[in-house]
mmCIF file of C-alpha atoms in Angstrom:
data_model
loop_
_atom_site.group_PDB
_atom_site.id
_atom_site.type_symbol
_atom_site.label_atom_id
_atom_site.label_comp_id
_atom_site.label_asym_id
_atom_site.label_seq_id
_atom_site.Cartn_x
_atom_site.Cartn_y
_atom_site.Cartn_z
ATOM 1 C CA MET L 1 -30.027 -65.052 152.060
ATOM 2 C CA LEU L 2 -27.654 -66.788 149.620
ATOM 3 C CA LEU L 3 -30.290 -67.156 146.920
ATOM 4 C CA PHE L 4 -31.439 -63.591 147.542
ATOM 5 C CA ALA L 5 -27.872 -62.341 146.988
ATOM 6 C CA ILE L 6 -27.571 -64.241 143.716
ATOM 7 C CA ILE L 7 -30.959 -63.082 142.482
ATOM 8 C CA THR L 8 -30.147 -59.509 143.473
ATOM 9 C CA ALA L 9 -26.925 -59.647 141.549
ATOM 10 C CA ILE L 10 -28.201 -61.169 138.309
ATOM 11 C CA GLY L 11 -31.937 -60.744 138.456
ATOM 12 C CA LEU L 12 -31.955 -57.161 137.213
ATOM 13 C CA TRP L 13 -31.492 -57.963 133.533
ATOM 14 C CA SER L 14 -31.885 -61.258 131.832
ATOM 15 C CA VAL L 15 -31.693 -61.497 128.106
ATOM 16 C CA GLN L 16 -28.289 -62.788 127.072
ATOM 17 C CA GLY L 17 -27.496 -61.477 123.603
ATOM 18 C CA SER L 18 -31.006 -62.317 122.352
ATOM 19 C CA PRO L 19 -34.366 -60.712 123.069
ATOM 20 C CA PHE L 20 -36.254 -63.998 123.300
ATOM 21 C CA LYS L 21 -36.817 -66.725 125.862
ATOM 22 C CA GLN L 22 -34.127 -69.351 126.080
ATOM 23 C CA HIS L 23 -35.029 -72.972 126.852
ATOM 24 C CA PHE L 24 -31.982 -74.917 127.928
ATOM 25 C CA TRP L 25 -33.235 -76.616 131.098
ATOM 26 C CA ASN L 26 -34.982 -79.282 129.052
ATOM 27 C CA ASP L 27 -31.491 -80.802 128.980
ATOM 28 C CA PRO L 28 -29.359 -81.262 132.101
ATOM 29 C CA PRO L 29 -28.510 -77.777 133.470
ATOM 30 C CA LYS L 30 -25.229 -76.321 132.259
ATOM 31 C CA ASP L 31 -25.505 -73.333 134.588
ATOM 32 C CA ILE L 32 -27.306 -72.512 137.809
ATOM 33 C CA TYR L 33 -29.538 -70.036 135.979
ATOM 34 C CA ARG L 34 -31.746 -69.752 132.930
ATOM 35 C CA PHE L 35 -33.402 -66.750 131.378
ATOM 36 C CA CYS L 36 -37.188 -66.821 131.232
ATOM 37 C CA ASN L 37 -38.125 -63.693 129.285
ATOM 38 C CA THR L 38 -41.038 -64.261 126.948
ATOM 39 C CA THR L 39 -40.841 -60.873 125.207
ATOM 40 C CA PRO L 40 -38.069 -58.705 123.738
ATOM 41 C CA SER L 41 -36.401 -56.265 126.126
ATOM 42 C CA TYR L 42 -34.390 -53.085 125.659
ATOM 43 C CA VAL L 43 -31.992 -54.232 128.394
ATOM 44 C CA VAL L 44 -29.558 -56.939 127.251
ATOM 45 C CA ILE L 45 -26.955 -58.890 129.214
ATOM 46 C CA GLN L 46 -23.781 -58.984 127.118
ATOM 47 C CA SER L 47 -21.912 -61.243 129.546
ATOM 48 C CA LEU L 48 -22.526 -62.981 132.860
ATOM 49 C CA THR L 49 -20.014 -64.915 134.931
ATOM 50 C CA ILE L 50 -20.678 -66.697 138.233
ATOM 51 C CA SER L 51 -17.732 -68.088 140.183
ATOM 52 C CA PRO L 52 -17.624 -70.642 141.596
ATOM 53 C CA ASP L 53 -20.362 -72.244 139.530
ATOM 54 C CA PRO L 54 -22.099 -73.854 141.282
ATOM 55 C CA PRO L 55 -21.801 -71.784 144.477
ATOM 56 C CA GLN L 56 -19.900 -73.392 147.360
ATOM 57 C CA LYS L 57 -19.989 -73.038 151.129
ATOM 58 C CA ASN L 58 -17.199 -71.145 152.885
ATOM 59 C CA ALA L 59 -16.316 -69.319 149.661
ATOM 60 C CA VAL L 60 -16.740 -65.921 148.050
ATOM 61 C CA LEU L 61 -19.340 -65.913 145.305
ATOM 62 C CA THR L 62 -18.404 -63.489 142.509
ATOM 63 C CA ILE L 63 -20.949 -62.373 139.941
ATOM 64 C CA SER L 64 -19.709 -60.213 137.050
ATOM 65 C CA PHE L 65 -21.911 -58.866 134.289
ATOM 66 C CA ALA L 66 -22.018 -56.404 131.423
ATOM 67 C CA ILE L 67 -25.299 -54.973 130.126
ATOM 68 C CA THR L 68 -26.526 -52.547 127.528
ATOM 69 C CA THR L 69 -29.750 -50.608 127.546
ATOM 70 C CA SER L 70 -31.171 -48.803 124.545
ATOM 71 C CA MET L 71 -33.632 -46.712 126.579
ATOM 72 C CA GLU L 72 -33.505 -44.746 129.824
ATOM 73 C CA LEU L 73 -34.463 -46.744 132.908
ATOM 74 C CA THR L 74 -35.913 -44.498 135.633
ATOM 75 C CA GLY L 75 -37.403 -47.059 137.989
ATOM 76 C CA GLY L 76 -39.103 -50.380 138.369
ATOM 77 C CA VAL L 77 -39.620 -53.383 140.592
ATOM 78 C CA VAL L 78 -37.992 -56.809 140.889
ATOM 79 C CA SER L 79 -40.336 -59.510 142.232
ATOM 80 C CA VAL L 80 -38.338 -62.268 143.929
ATOM 81 C CA LYS L 81 -39.274 -65.760 145.163
ATOM 82 C CA ALA L 82 -36.738 -68.079 146.795
ATOM 83 C CA TYR L 83 -36.974 -71.624 148.153
ATOM 84 C CA LEU L 84 -34.825 -74.083 150.084
ATOM 85 C CA GLY L 85 -36.252 -77.371 148.869
ATOM 86 C CA THR L 86 -39.993 -76.786 148.900
ATOM 87 C CA ILE L 87 -39.850 -74.325 151.797
ATOM 88 C CA PRO L 88 -40.362 -70.672 150.813
ATOM 89 C CA VAL L 89 -37.531 -68.606 152.310
ATOM 90 C CA TYR L 90 -38.222 -65.260 150.630
ATOM 91 C CA SER L 91 -40.985 -63.606 148.626
ATOM 92 C CA GLY L 92 -41.108 -59.907 147.989
ATOM 93 C CA SER L 93 -40.720 -56.941 145.702
ATOM 94 C CA LEU L 94 -37.581 -54.841 145.569
ATOM 95 C CA ASN L 95 -37.053 -51.351 144.167
ATOM 96 C CA LEU L 96 -35.005 -51.608 140.978
ATOM 97 C CA CYS L 97 -33.101 -48.373 141.608
ATOM 98 C CA SER L 98 -32.134 -49.521 145.112
ATOM 99 C CA LEU L 99 -30.808 -52.781 143.645
ATOM 100 C CA ALA L 100 -28.920 -50.877 140.954
ATOM 101 C CA LYS L 101 -26.938 -49.115 143.697
ATOM 102 C CA HIS L 102 -25.461 -52.497 144.679
ATOM 103 C CA ALA L 103 -24.116 -52.734 141.128
ATOM 104 C CA ASN L 104 -22.624 -49.214 141.317
ATOM 105 C CA MET L 105 -25.346 -47.719 139.102
ATOM 106 C CA THR L 106 -27.787 -44.932 139.842
ATOM 107 C CA CYS L 107 -31.189 -44.125 138.431
ATOM 108 C CA PRO L 108 -31.975 -42.850 135.977
ATOM 109 C CA ILE L 109 -29.826 -45.328 134.056
ATOM 110 C CA GLN L 110 -29.060 -43.715 130.719
ATOM 111 C CA PRO L 111 -28.826 -45.673 127.446
ATOM 112 C CA GLY L 112 -25.408 -47.273 127.055
ATOM 113 C CA GLY L 113 -23.208 -50.041 128.369
ATOM 114 C CA TYR L 114 -22.519 -50.884 132.014
ATOM 115 C CA SER L 115 -20.525 -53.537 133.854
ATOM 116 C CA SER L 116 -20.175 -54.491 137.477
ATOM 117 C CA THR L 117 -18.905 -57.183 139.823
ATOM 118 C CA ILE L 118 -20.720 -58.134 143.006
ATOM 119 C CA LYS L 119 -19.205 -60.361 145.695
ATOM 120 C CA THR L 120 -20.850 -62.087 148.635
ATOM 121 C CA PHE L 121 -19.521 -64.660 151.086
ATOM 122 C CA ILE L 122 -21.333 -67.985 151.503
ATOM 123 C CA PRO L 123 -20.763 -69.103 155.092
ATOM 124 C CA LYS L 124 -19.876 -72.672 156.009
ATOM 125 C CA ALA L 125 -23.049 -72.730 158.137
ATOM 126 C CA ALA L 126 -25.350 -72.111 155.130
ATOM 127 C CA PRO L 127 -28.021 -74.836 155.121
ATOM 128 C CA SER L 128 -27.335 -77.708 152.748
ATOM 129 C CA GLY L 129 -29.982 -78.540 150.202
ATOM 130 C CA HIS L 130 -31.494 -77.561 146.894
ATOM 131 C CA TYR L 131 -32.027 -73.834 146.361
ATOM 132 C CA SER L 132 -34.315 -72.446 143.681
ATOM 133 C CA GLY L 133 -35.965 -69.180 142.893
ATOM 134 C CA SER L 134 -36.941 -66.589 140.358
ATOM 135 C CA ALA L 135 -36.770 -62.863 139.779
ATOM 136 C CA VAL L 136 -38.899 -60.867 137.363
ATOM 137 C CA ALA L 137 -37.939 -57.243 136.686
ATOM 138 C CA VAL L 138 -40.284 -54.625 135.250
ATOM 139 C CA ASP L 139 -39.435 -51.042 134.373
ATOM 140 C CA GLN L 140 -41.151 -47.786 135.306
ATOM 141 C CA ASN L 141 -43.882 -48.573 132.719
ATOM 142 C CA ARG L 142 -44.411 -52.107 134.085
ATOM 143 C CA GLN L 143 -42.783 -53.594 130.954
ATOM 144 C CA MET L 144 -40.844 -56.799 131.652
ATOM 145 C CA ILE L 145 -37.133 -56.164 131.207
ATOM 146 C CA GLY L 146 -35.828 -59.362 132.720
ATOM 147 C CA CYS L 147 -36.680 -62.761 134.108
ATOM 148 C CA ILE L 148 -34.338 -65.353 135.582
ATOM 149 C CA ASP L 149 -34.777 -68.744 137.258
ATOM 150 C CA LEU L 150 -32.102 -70.209 139.537
ATOM 151 C CA SER L 151 -31.462 -73.760 140.673
ATOM 152 C CA PHE L 152 -28.453 -75.197 142.518
ATOM 153 C CA SER L 153 -27.474 -77.331 145.482
ATOM 154 C CA LEU L 154 -25.110 -76.624 148.366
#
């Protein structure tokens, strides 16, 4: 559930200031996430903050972001996969407009700038281990608007 909460919070949009894929996991990770878009997108993350980074047990995880979109977003799907070690813990597709509600947005999302903060509590009883996962978001026309990979340990 922890990885699902993180993916839900930041998996909606995933191009940080640039419309192209970023490759920074060839070096030791500096963050728990990396963007994996391979094509330009009309939805751009202007800022993204995760605290604490990396996530910690028995603490509130706060994810704040600001995005801009240059086109109307009326729907879409976010495909999510999550693992604890090599064990799949979640795989499914989520309605983009339903996820947007968690970020205090409603569809259709008009062109412009938006920001939100999402908080979730990580219980002390959360299983220890390496968490990883991915989320790929497509819009109402099945055009990729975001892709993010996550990797961290508790």
